[in-house]
């Protein structure tokens, strides 16, 4: 009997070499490393019995036909990585999707299945992302093709040189009536499954995101001559805000982060006069995210009064949560039980995925695979062969038992 987990581990080891030099994996879209990865992924898809094509947005598609007239089930993830990233993020989902089809052999599928390897989910090379799934969903803004990387190469030029066609991306939009759904297998990128001692989990929703920019104005002064009670210390106000954001997120049961913080004048012997910082809130349920976002203004006002500073806050970005489809989730849960003999925990995804954009086209679902230490976007990122093998078995079981909606 084939050890699909071992096969997955070997394949990921090989494709990890399609990388810029340096620790871990650096594979950006539309470069020579991406081109090398295409050749390897084409071999995977061919071994799975798929016909392989590259679409106008640079998405590699392996299609295996089902019964005539049946809808198409999409399985995918992204081939690209962050700089100095790991060997599993994104690309594992492509590998496991191919292996599940390969494991089924010549078995007749209940519908047509496509494995998708999207070019750019991370948004590292260009200041945009999710090009492939947005093209399929019909939500891609053609203005993104004018965006440039640090070398001055436009996205449109890079895509064209890679064999894509910016002008042809509009025609990629799929008919929702012909798409049964989208499944994405992905490492968890967090510690929940490992803490629960479970190899696989079913995602309930992809968290919504809200970002705020905060400016705190105090007054610079000599660090040795201004009494503590007479200071207007912007950094003191910022520290109160950082703690307040942390406590508020815990109280709301969601996640929030102060990720950027710039202090001025930032010298050893002066009271900080200004602090600029960012707050990001993520939650699987939009009302909880909105409630915390609304509470930030009053929190800032209280801190301003207590520290004799000015605190200004502005919302800069908001993205709604995407709920995973109940029927697809139930199917994955049953398939995991069939493959592992155990119930799978449910958990939200705090990270954005290709599925976020595919939700504008069709029902979505995600299966998470445990990763060691919850580490991701790091050369130390790791998922075991055993866990990946169980994911292949679960996906194969899902495909065997899947009944497309009439």
Coordinates of C-alpha atoms in Angstrom, one line a residue:
X1 CA 0.0 0.0 0.0
X2 CA 1.4 3.4 -1.0
X3 CA 2.5 5.7 1.8
X4 CA 1.1 8.9 0.5
X5 CA 2.5 11.0 3.3
X6 CA 6.0 9.9 2.5
X7 CA 5.3 10.7 -1.2
X8 CA 4.1 14.2 -0.2
X9 CA 7.1 14.8 2.0
X10 CA 9.5 13.8 -0.8
X11 CA 7.7 15.9 -3.4
X12 CA 7.7 19.0 -1.2
X13 CA 11.4 18.4 -0.5
X14 CA 12.1 18.4 -4.2
X15 CA 10.0 21.5 -5.1
X16 CA 11.5 23.4 -2.2
X17 CA 14.7 23.5 -4.3
X18 CA 12.8 25.8 -6.8
X19 CA 13.8 28.7 -4.6
X20 CA 16.1 31.7 -4.6
X21 CA 19.3 31.0 -2.6
X22 CA 19.2 31.3 1.1
X23 CA 17.5 29.7 4.1
X24 CA 14.0 28.2 3.6
X25 CA 12.0 28.8 0.5
X26 CA 11.8 32.1 -1.5
X27 CA 9.6 31.6 -4.5
X28 CA 8.0 34.7 -5.9
X29 CA 5.5 34.7 -8.8
X30 CA 6.5 34.8 -12.5
X31 CA 10.2 34.3 -11.9
X32 CA 12.6 31.5 -12.8
X33 CA 11.8 29.7 -9.5
X34 CA 8.1 29.8 -10.3
X35 CA 8.9 28.4 -13.8
X36 CA 10.9 25.6 -12.3
X37 CA 8.0 24.8 -9.9
X38 CA 5.5 24.7 -12.8
X39 CA 7.4 21.8 -14.4
X40 CA 7.3 19.9 -11.1
X41 CA 3.6 20.6 -10.5
X42 CA 2.8 19.6 -14.1
X43 CA 4.3 16.2 -13.3
X44 CA 2.2 15.9 -10.2
X45 CA -1.0 16.8 -12.1
X46 CA -0.2 14.4 -14.9
X47 CA 0.4 11.6 -12.5
X48 CA -3.1 12.3 -11.0
X49 CA -4.7 11.8 -14.4
X50 CA -5.2 15.4 -15.2
X51 CA -5.0 17.4 -18.3
X52 CA -2.8 20.4 -17.5
X53 CA -3.0 24.0 -18.7
X54 CA -1.7 27.4 -17.7
X55 CA -4.4 30.1 -17.7
X56 CA -4.1 33.8 -18.5
X57 CA -3.5 34.8 -14.9
X58 CA -0.6 32.3 -14.4
X59 CA -2.7 29.7 -12.6
X60 CA -1.6 26.1 -13.3
X61 CA -4.8 24.0 -13.7
X62 CA -5.0 20.2 -13.7
X63 CA -8.4 19.0 -14.7
X64 CA -9.8 15.5 -14.4
X65 CA -13.1 14.9 -16.1
X66 CA -16.2 13.5 -14.4
X67 CA -19.6 12.6 -15.7
X68 CA -20.9 14.7 -18.5
X69 CA -23.0 17.6 -17.3
X70 CA -21.7 17.4 -13.7
X71 CA -20.3 20.5 -12.0
X72 CA -16.7 21.1 -11.3
X73 CA -15.2 20.9 -7.8
X74 CA -12.1 23.0 -7.4
X75 CA -9.1 22.1 -5.1
X76 CA -6.3 24.5 -4.8
X77 CA -3.8 26.7 -3.0
X78 CA -0.8 28.8 -3.9
X79 CA 2.7 28.0 -5.2
X80 CA 4.4 31.2 -4.0
X81 CA 6.1 31.8 -0.7
X82 CA 7.2 34.7 1.5
X83 CA 10.9 35.6 1.5
X84 CA 12.8 33.0 3.6
X85 CA 9.6 31.1 4.1
X86 CA 8.8 27.4 4.6
X87 CA 8.3 24.4 2.4
X88 CA 4.7 23.8 3.2
X89 CA 2.7 27.0 3.2
X90 CA 0.5 27.0 0.1
X91 CA 2.3 24.4 -2.0
X92 CA 1.4 21.6 0.3
X93 CA -2.3 22.1 -0.6
X94 CA -1.4 21.7 -4.3
X95 CA 0.6 18.5 -3.6
X96 CA -2.0 16.9 -1.4
X97 CA -4.8 17.7 -3.9
X98 CA -2.9 15.9 -6.7
X99 CA -2.1 12.9 -4.4
X100 CA -5.7 12.5 -3.4
X101 CA -6.7 12.1 -7.1
X102 CA -3.7 9.8 -7.7
X103 CA -4.7 7.7 -4.7
X104 CA -8.2 7.2 -6.2
X105 CA -6.6 5.8 -9.4
X106 CA -9.1 5.1 -12.1
X107 CA -12.1 5.4 -9.8
X108 CA -14.9 7.3 -11.5
X109 CA -15.3 10.7 -9.8
X110 CA -18.8 12.1 -8.9
X111 CA -17.9 15.3 -10.7
X112 CA -15.1 17.0 -12.6
X113 CA -12.2 18.0 -10.4
X114 CA -9.6 20.7 -11.0
X115 CA -6.4 21.1 -8.9
X116 CA -5.4 24.8 -9.0
X117 CA -1.9 26.1 -8.3
X118 CA -2.3 29.9 -7.9
X119 CA 0.6 32.1 -8.8
X120 CA 0.5 34.8 -6.1
X121 CA -1.2 34.7 -2.7
X122 CA 1.4 36.2 -0.5
X123 CA 1.7 39.6 -2.2
X124 CA 5.4 39.8 -1.7
X125 CA 6.7 40.8 -5.2
X126 CA 3.9 43.1 -6.1
X127 CA 1.7 45.3 -3.8
X128 CA -1.4 43.1 -4.6
X129 CA -2.3 39.5 -4.2
X130 CA -4.8 36.8 -5.0
X131 CA -4.6 37.5 -8.7
X132 CA -5.6 33.9 -9.8
X133 CA -8.6 33.4 -7.6
X134 CA -9.9 36.9 -8.2
X135 CA -9.7 36.3 -12.0
X136 CA -11.8 33.1 -11.6
X137 CA -14.3 34.9 -9.4
X138 CA -14.6 37.8 -11.8
X139 CA -13.4 40.3 -9.2
X140 CA -9.9 41.1 -10.5
X141 CA -9.3 44.8 -10.9
X142 CA -7.4 45.3 -14.2
X143 CA -5.6 48.3 -12.7
X144 CA -3.4 45.9 -10.7
X145 CA -1.4 45.1 -13.9
X146 CA 0.2 48.6 -13.8
X147 CA 1.6 47.9 -10.3
X148 CA 5.4 47.5 -10.2
X149 CA 7.9 45.4 -8.2
X150 CA 11.0 47.0 -6.6
X151 CA 12.9 46.5 -9.9
X152 CA 10.3 48.6 -11.8
X153 CA 8.8 45.6 -13.6
X154 CA 5.0 45.9 -13.9
X155 CA 2.8 43.0 -13.0
X156 CA 1.4 43.0 -16.5
X157 CA 4.9 42.7 -18.0
X158 CA 5.9 39.9 -15.6
X159 CA 2.7 38.0 -16.3
X160 CA 3.2 38.4 -20.1
X161 CA 6.8 37.2 -20.0
X162 CA 5.6 34.2 -18.0
X163 CA 3.2 33.2 -20.7
X164 CA 0.1 34.8 -19.2
X165 CA -2.2 37.4 -20.8
X166 CA -3.4 40.4 -18.7
X167 CA -6.0 41.3 -21.3
X168 CA -7.3 37.7 -21.2
X169 CA -7.9 37.5 -17.5
X170 CA -11.4 39.0 -17.8
X171 CA -12.5 36.0 -19.7
X172 CA -11.4 33.6 -16.9
X173 CA -14.4 34.3 -14.7
X174 CA -16.3 31.1 -14.1
X175 CA -20.0 30.5 -14.2
X176 CA -21.0 29.9 -10.5
X177 CA -23.7 27.5 -11.7
X178 CA -21.0 25.2 -13.1
X179 CA -18.8 25.2 -9.9
X180 CA -19.7 22.9 -7.0
X181 CA -17.3 24.5 -4.6
X182 CA -13.7 25.2 -3.6
X183 CA -11.6 23.2 -1.2
X184 CA -8.2 24.2 0.2
X185 CA -5.8 22.1 2.2
X186 CA -3.3 24.2 4.2
X187 CA -1.0 24.0 7.2
X188 CA -2.7 25.6 10.1
X189 CA 0.0 28.3 10.6
X190 CA -0.9 28.2 14.3
X191 CA -0.6 26.1 17.5
X192 CA -4.3 25.0 18.1
X193 CA -4.2 21.5 16.4
X194 CA -0.9 20.7 18.0
X195 CA -2.2 21.7 21.4
X196 CA -5.2 19.5 20.9
X197 CA -3.0 16.6 19.6
X198 CA -5.1 16.4 16.4
X199 CA -3.5 16.0 12.9
X200 CA -6.4 17.6 11.0
X201 CA -9.0 20.3 11.6
X202 CA -12.0 21.7 9.7
X203 CA -12.1 25.5 9.3
X204 CA -15.3 27.3 10.3
X205 CA -14.5 30.7 8.7
X206 CA -11.7 32.8 7.4
X207 CA -11.4 35.8 9.8
X208 CA -12.3 39.3 8.8
X209 CA -9.6 42.0 9.2
X210 CA -9.8 45.6 10.3
X211 CA -6.9 47.9 10.6
X212 CA -6.4 51.3 12.3
X213 CA -3.7 53.9 12.2
X214 CA -3.1 55.8 15.5
X215 CA -1.1 59.0 16.0
X216 CA -0.2 60.1 19.5
X217 CA 1.1 63.6 20.0
X218 CA 2.8 64.6 23.2
X219 CA 5.6 67.0 23.9
X220 CA 9.3 66.5 23.8
X221 CA 11.3 67.5 26.8
X222 CA 14.6 66.9 28.6
X223 CA 14.6 63.4 30.2
X224 CA 16.3 64.7 33.3
X225 CA 14.6 68.0 34.0
X226 CA 10.8 67.5 33.4
X227 CA 9.1 65.9 36.5
X228 CA 7.1 62.7 35.8
X229 CA 3.8 64.3 36.8
X230 CA 4.3 67.2 34.4
X231 CA 5.1 65.1 31.3
X232 CA 3.2 64.7 28.0
X233 CA 4.8 61.4 27.1
X234 CA 3.5 59.9 23.8
X235 CA 5.1 56.6 24.4
X236 CA 3.4 56.2 27.8
X237 CA 0.1 56.7 26.1
X238 CA 1.1 54.2 23.4
X239 CA 2.0 51.6 26.1
X240 CA -1.4 52.1 27.7
X241 CA -3.0 51.6 24.3
X242 CA -1.0 48.4 23.6
X243 CA -2.1 46.9 26.9
X244 CA -5.6 48.1 26.3
X245 CA -5.8 46.5 22.9
X246 CA -4.5 43.2 24.3
X247 CA -7.0 43.2 27.1
X248 CA -9.9 44.2 24.9
X249 CA -9.1 41.4 22.4
X250 CA -9.1 38.8 25.1
X251 CA -12.3 40.1 26.5
X252 CA -14.0 39.9 23.0
X253 CA -12.5 36.4 22.4
X254 CA -10.7 37.6 19.2
X255 CA -7.2 38.6 18.0
X256 CA -5.7 42.0 17.8
X257 CA -2.1 43.1 17.3
X258 CA -0.1 46.3 17.5
X259 CA 2.3 45.4 14.8
X260 CA 4.1 48.7 13.9
X261 CA 5.3 51.4 16.3
X262 CA 7.4 54.4 15.4
X263 CA 8.7 56.7 18.2
X264 CA 10.0 60.3 17.7
X265 CA 12.5 61.7 18.4
X266 CA 13.6 58.2 19.5
X267 CA 16.7 59.3 21.5
X268 CA 17.9 58.2 24.9
X269 CA 17.6 61.5 26.7
X270 CA 14.3 63.0 25.4
X271 CA 10.7 62.4 26.3
X272 CA 8.9 60.9 23.3
X273 CA 6.9 63.6 21.5
X274 CA 5.1 61.4 18.9
X275 CA 4.2 57.8 18.4
X276 CA 2.6 56.3 15.2
X277 CA 1.3 52.8 15.5
X278 CA -1.1 50.3 13.8
X279 CA -3.8 48.1 15.3
X280 CA -5.0 45.1 13.4
X281 CA -8.1 43.1 14.5
X282 CA -9.0 39.7 13.2
X283 CA -12.2 37.8 14.0
X284 CA -14.2 35.0 12.4
X285 CA -17.4 36.9 13.2
X286 CA -17.8 40.4 11.9
X287 CA -20.0 41.7 14.8
X288 CA -17.3 40.9 17.3
X289 CA -14.6 42.6 15.1
X290 CA -16.8 45.6 14.6
X291 CA -17.6 45.9 18.3
X292 CA -13.9 46.0 19.2
X293 CA -13.2 48.4 16.4
X294 CA -15.9 50.7 17.7
X295 CA -14.5 50.5 21.2
X296 CA -11.1 51.7 20.2
X297 CA -12.2 55.4 19.9
X298 CA -13.4 55.7 23.5
X299 CA -10.3 53.8 24.7
X300 CA -8.0 56.3 22.9
X301 CA -10.0 59.2 24.4
X302 CA -9.5 57.9 27.9
X303 CA -5.8 57.4 27.4
X304 CA -5.4 60.9 26.0
X305 CA -7.0 62.4 29.1
X306 CA -5.0 60.2 31.5
X307 CA -1.7 61.0 29.8
X308 CA -2.3 64.6 28.7
X309 CA -1.6 63.8 25.1
X310 CA -3.6 63.9 21.8
X311 CA -4.6 60.5 20.4
X312 CA -6.1 60.3 16.9
X313 CA -7.3 57.1 15.4
X314 CA -8.4 56.3 11.8
X315 CA -9.7 53.1 10.3
X316 CA -7.7 52.3 7.2
X317 CA -8.9 48.9 6.0
X318 CA -11.7 46.4 6.5
X319 CA -12.3 43.0 5.0
X320 CA -15.3 40.9 6.0
X321 CA -15.1 37.4 7.3
X322 CA -15.9 34.5 5.0
X323 CA -17.9 31.6 6.4
X324 CA -17.1 28.1 5.2
X325 CA -20.0 26.2 3.6
X326 CA -21.9 24.0 6.1
X327 CA -22.4 21.1 3.6
X328 CA -18.7 21.0 2.6
X329 CA -17.6 21.2 6.2
X330 CA -19.9 18.3 7.1
X331 CA -18.4 16.3 4.2
X332 CA -14.8 17.1 5.3
X333 CA -15.7 16.2 8.9
X334 CA -17.1 12.8 7.9
X335 CA -14.1 12.2 5.6
X336 CA -11.7 12.9 8.4
X337 CA -13.5 10.6 10.7
X338 CA -13.4 7.9 8.0
X339 CA -9.7 8.4 7.4
X340 CA -8.5 8.8 11.0
X341 CA -11.2 7.2 13.1
X342 CA -11.4 10.4 15.2
X343 CA -13.5 13.5 15.2
X344 CA -11.9 16.6 13.8
X345 CA -11.8 19.8 15.8
X346 CA -13.3 23.0 14.2
X347 CA -11.4 26.2 14.3
X348 CA -11.3 29.6 12.5
X349 CA -8.5 30.7 10.2
X350 CA -6.9 33.8 11.3
X351 CA -5.0 34.2 8.1
X352 CA -6.2 35.1 4.6
X353 CA -6.1 32.4 2.0
X354 CA -7.0 31.9 -1.7
X355 CA -10.3 30.6 -0.4
X356 CA -11.1 34.2 0.7
X357 CA -11.3 35.4 -2.9
X358 CA -12.9 32.2 -4.2
X359 CA -15.8 32.8 -1.8
X360 CA -17.0 35.4 -4.3
X361 CA -17.5 32.6 -6.8
X362 CA -18.7 29.5 -4.9
X363 CA -19.0 27.8 -1.6
X364 CA -15.7 27.2 0.1
X365 CA -14.2 24.9 2.8
X366 CA -10.8 24.4 4.2
X367 CA -8.9 21.5 5.9
X368 CA -6.0 22.4 8.2
X369 CA -3.0 20.2 8.7
X370 CA -1.1 20.4 12.0
X371 CA 2.2 22.2 11.9
X372 CA 5.0 21.9 14.4
X373 CA 5.0 24.6 17.0
X374 CA 2.5 26.6 15.0
X375 CA 5.4 28.0 13.0
X376 CA 4.9 29.4 9.5
X377 CA 6.5 32.0 7.2
X378 CA 9.7 30.6 8.6
X379 CA 12.3 28.0 7.3
X380 CA 11.4 26.0 10.4
X381 CA 7.8 25.5 9.1
X382 CA 7.0 21.7 9.2
X383 CA 4.2 19.3 8.8
X384 CA 4.8 15.6 9.3
X385 CA 4.5 12.9 6.6
X386 CA 2.0 11.1 8.9
X387 CA -0.3 14.1 9.1
X388 CA 0.0 14.8 5.4
X389 CA -0.8 11.2 4.7
X390 CA -4.0 11.4 6.8
X391 CA -5.0 14.6 4.9
X392 CA -4.6 12.7 1.6
X393 CA -6.7 9.9 2.8
X394 CA -9.4 12.3 4.1
X395 CA -9.5 14.2 0.8
X396 CA -9.7 11.0 -1.2
X397 CA -12.6 9.8 1.1
X398 CA -14.3 13.2 0.6
X399 CA -14.1 12.9 -3.2
X400 CA -15.3 9.3 -3.2
X401 CA -18.4 10.1 -1.1
X402 CA -19.1 13.6 -2.5
X403 CA -22.6 14.1 -4.0
X404 CA -22.8 17.3 -6.0
X405 CA -25.9 19.4 -5.4
X406 CA -28.5 19.0 -8.1

